[in-house]
Amino acid sequence: MRAVLVVNPKATTTSERSRDVLVRALRSEVDLSVRYTRRRGHATDLAREAAEEGVDLVVTLGGDGTVNEVVNGLMTAEPPTIRTGGSPAERLPALATVPGGSTNVFARALGLPREWPEGTSMILEGLRLGRSRTIGLGRADDRYFTFCAGFGIDAAVIHRVEQARRRGRVATPALYFRSTVNQYFLGSERRHSTISLERPGETPEGELSTVIIQNTAPWTYLGEREVNPNPAASFDLGLDVLAMRQLRVASTARTVTQFFSRTPDPRGRQVLRLHDLAEFTLAASRPQAFQLDGDYLGEREKVRFASVPAALRVIC
């Protein structure tokens, strides 16, 4: 089996020595080449090249941003003719994800341990046993995502965290909490609901303040604790949505508290939840912060979302 390991050398939880250990472990099972990212977006190019070379497996070592880039490279590749036929997922290399970032939501949603040594061990076992599954993805306009998207305050929080990290801060749960509080009280126009959600054949849902989209559960983690706005979201179904209408202090605090419940089921007059959607569009009267898989992508006024079922094989 031919494989390519795509390494983000800035991965926060690994060192050069640990990368060497990982490479030796993978080479015990596969014919491996190693490629390092040099800039944002480079992993997309490396994954696309690997798929078009006809490799059987692409392994990532990095955080959720690296995984997202690799997935987009695989999904936009033109595999060699030897791979034609069968389902779209079967024509692409399989994906294996070694957790190397600070949160690793995608890997953990697949059932992998948080730490890279245990995650590597489980991936090697999956390769030996031929253990894989096919998952669906989400797509926002022309970009794919694996576990979540956000339009509004959650994306603005991620922007704040990214700015803090560029100043040398570490992405800890405390940093996310402070960024959320600051964005809510200082950075949001909480009294103005400007977003609408449109579905084919349905009455539009208007006057929304912020929207969370999930392709699986959980949405994210706060340390070891799952955060679950849409607990029924699944890689095997369409997209789930939780939107908040007005960001009043009391109702917002109540809803966020429900996210952390051991049996989460967020409800309330200010909450809109939609399950297993095939497609929808978000439009806003003013540009809104936008994120995919925890990466801030700027501001948008309109984004079209779609579920892409059975899109990719993953080693789990």
Coordinates of C-alpha atoms in Angstrom, one line a residue, residues 109-307:
A109 CA -15.4 12.4 16.4
L110 CA -14.1 9.3 14.6
G111 CA -13.3 7.7 18.0
L112 CA -9.6 8.2 18.0
P113 CA -7.8 9.1 21.2
R114 CA -6.8 12.7 21.8
E115 CA -3.1 12.0 22.0
W116 CA -1.0 11.2 18.9
P117 CA 0.7 8.0 20.2
E118 CA -2.6 6.3 21.0
G119 CA -4.1 7.7 17.8
T120 CA -1.3 6.3 15.8
S121 CA -1.6 2.9 17.4
M122 CA -5.3 2.7 16.6
I123 CA -4.7 3.8 13.0
L124 CA -2.0 1.1 12.6
E125 CA -4.4 -1.5 14.0
G126 CA -7.1 -0.2 11.5
L127 CA -4.7 -0.7 8.6
R128 CA -3.7 -4.2 9.7
L129 CA -7.4 -5.2 10.0
G130 CA -8.6 -3.3 7.0
R131 CA -10.9 -1.3 9.2
S132 CA -12.5 1.8 7.6
R133 CA -15.8 3.6 7.2
T134 CA -17.2 5.9 4.6
I135 CA -18.4 9.3 5.9
G136 CA -20.4 12.2 4.5
L137 CA -19.0 15.8 4.3
G138 CA -20.4 19.2 4.3
R139 CA -19.8 21.8 1.5
A140 CA -20.0 25.5 1.9
D141 CA -20.1 27.1 -1.6
D142 CA -17.1 25.4 -3.2
R143 CA -15.2 24.3 0.0
Y144 CA -15.7 21.1 1.9
F145 CA -15.8 20.7 5.7
T146 CA -15.6 17.7 7.9
F147 CA -17.4 18.5 11.2
C148 CA -18.6 22.1 11.5
A149 CA -19.2 25.5 10.1
G150 CA -20.3 28.8 11.7
F151 CA -21.9 32.0 10.5
G152 CA -21.9 34.8 13.1
I153 CA -20.6 34.9 16.6
D154 CA -18.8 31.6 16.8
A155 CA -16.7 32.4 13.7
A156 CA -16.0 35.9 15.2
V157 CA -14.7 34.1 18.4
I158 CA -12.4 31.9 16.3
H159 CA -11.1 35.1 14.6
R160 CA -10.3 36.6 18.0
V161 CA -8.5 33.4 19.1
E162 CA -6.5 33.3 15.9
Q163 CA -5.4 36.9 16.4
A164 CA -4.3 36.0 20.0
R165 CA -2.3 33.0 18.7
R166 CA -0.5 35.2 16.3
R167 CA 0.5 37.3 19.3
G168 CA 2.0 34.2 20.9
R169 CA -0.9 33.1 23.0
V170 CA -1.6 29.3 23.4
A171 CA -5.1 28.1 22.3
T172 CA -6.4 27.0 25.7
P173 CA -10.0 26.5 26.9
A174 CA -9.5 29.7 29.0
L175 CA -8.6 31.7 25.9
Y176 CA -11.7 30.5 24.0
F177 CA -13.8 31.4 27.0
R178 CA -12.4 34.9 27.4
S179 CA -12.7 35.4 23.6
T180 CA -16.3 34.3 23.7
V181 CA -17.2 36.7 26.5
N182 CA -15.4 39.6 24.9
Q183 CA -17.1 39.0 21.5
Y184 CA -20.5 38.6 23.0
F185 CA -20.4 41.8 25.1
L186 CA -18.1 44.0 23.1
G187 CA -18.0 42.8 19.5
S188 CA -21.5 41.7 18.7
E189 CA -24.5 43.7 17.6
R190 CA -26.7 41.6 19.8
R191 CA -29.9 43.6 19.2
H192 CA -29.9 43.2 15.4
S193 CA -30.8 39.8 13.9
T194 CA -29.7 40.0 10.2
I195 CA -29.4 36.4 9.0
S196 CA -32.0 34.4 7.1
L197 CA -32.0 30.7 6.4
E198 CA -33.6 29.5 3.1
R199 CA -34.5 25.9 2.1
P200 CA -35.9 24.7 -1.2
G201 CA -39.7 24.5 -0.9
E202 CA -39.8 25.9 2.6
T203 CA -40.7 29.3 4.2
P204 CA -37.5 31.1 5.0
E205 CA -36.4 31.5 8.6
G206 CA -35.5 35.1 9.2
E207 CA -34.2 37.4 12.0
L208 CA -31.4 35.0 13.1
S209 CA -28.3 36.3 14.9
T210 CA -25.9 33.4 14.6
V211 CA -25.9 30.0 13.1
I212 CA -24.0 26.8 13.9
I213 CA -23.8 24.0 11.3
Q214 CA -22.7 20.4 12.2
N215 CA -21.8 17.4 10.1
T216 CA -21.2 15.3 13.2
A217 CA -21.4 15.6 16.9
P218 CA -19.9 17.0 19.0
W219 CA -19.5 20.5 17.6
T220 CA -16.3 21.0 19.5
Y221 CA -14.6 20.2 22.8
L222 CA -13.7 22.4 25.8
G223 CA -10.8 20.4 27.0
E224 CA -12.2 17.0 27.6
R225 CA -15.8 18.2 27.7
E226 CA -18.0 17.8 24.6
V227 CA -19.9 20.8 23.4
N228 CA -23.1 19.6 21.7
P229 CA -25.6 22.1 20.1
N230 CA -26.8 19.4 17.7
P231 CA -26.3 16.1 19.4
A232 CA -28.1 14.1 16.7
A233 CA -25.7 15.3 13.9
S234 CA -23.9 12.4 12.2
F235 CA -21.4 11.6 9.4
D236 CA -24.1 9.3 8.0
L237 CA -26.8 12.0 7.7
G238 CA -27.3 15.5 6.3
L239 CA -26.3 18.7 8.0
D240 CA -27.8 19.8 11.4
V241 CA -28.4 23.5 12.2
L242 CA -28.8 25.4 15.5
A243 CA -29.5 29.1 15.1
M244 CA -30.2 31.7 17.8
R245 CA -32.7 34.5 17.0
Q246 CA -31.9 37.2 19.6
L247 CA -28.8 37.1 21.7
R248 CA -30.3 38.2 25.0
V249 CA -28.2 37.6 28.0
A250 CA -30.6 35.3 29.9
S251 CA -31.7 33.1 26.9
T252 CA -28.2 32.9 25.5
A253 CA -26.8 31.8 28.8
R254 CA -29.5 29.2 29.2
T255 CA -28.9 27.8 25.7
V256 CA -25.1 27.7 26.1
T257 CA -25.6 25.8 29.4
Q258 CA -27.7 23.3 27.5
F259 CA -24.8 22.7 25.1
F260 CA -22.7 21.3 28.0
S261 CA -25.4 19.0 29.4
R262 CA -24.7 15.3 29.5
T263 CA -28.0 14.8 27.6
P264 CA -28.0 18.0 25.5
D265 CA -31.3 19.1 23.9
P266 CA -31.1 22.9 23.4
R267 CA -34.6 24.4 23.2
G268 CA -36.3 27.8 23.7
R269 CA -38.1 30.6 22.0
Q270 CA -34.8 32.0 20.7
V271 CA -33.6 28.7 19.4
L272 CA -34.1 27.2 15.9
R273 CA -32.9 23.6 15.3
L274 CA -33.1 21.7 12.0
H275 CA -31.9 18.1 11.5
D276 CA -30.6 16.2 8.5
L277 CA -30.7 18.9 5.9
A278 CA -29.6 18.2 2.3
E279 CA -29.1 21.9 1.4
F280 CA -29.8 25.4 2.5
T281 CA -28.5 29.0 2.1
L282 CA -27.6 31.6 4.7
A283 CA -27.9 35.2 3.7
A284 CA -27.3 38.3 5.8
S285 CA -28.0 42.0 5.3
R286 CA -24.5 42.8 6.7
P287 CA -21.3 40.7 6.3
Q288 CA -20.9 38.0 8.9
A289 CA -17.9 36.2 10.3
F290 CA -17.6 32.8 8.7
Q291 CA -15.6 29.7 9.7
L292 CA -15.2 26.1 8.5
D293 CA -13.7 23.3 10.8
G294 CA -12.4 25.9 13.2
D295 CA -10.6 28.1 10.6
Y296 CA -11.7 31.7 10.2
L297 CA -12.3 32.5 6.5
G298 CA -13.3 36.1 6.6
E299 CA -16.8 37.7 6.3
R300 CA -19.6 36.7 3.9
E301 CA -23.0 38.0 3.1
K302 CA -24.3 34.7 1.6
V303 CA -23.2 31.0 1.8
R304 CA -24.8 28.0 0.2
F305 CA -24.5 24.8 2.2
A306 CA -25.0 21.2 1.0
S307 CA -24.5 17.7 2.4

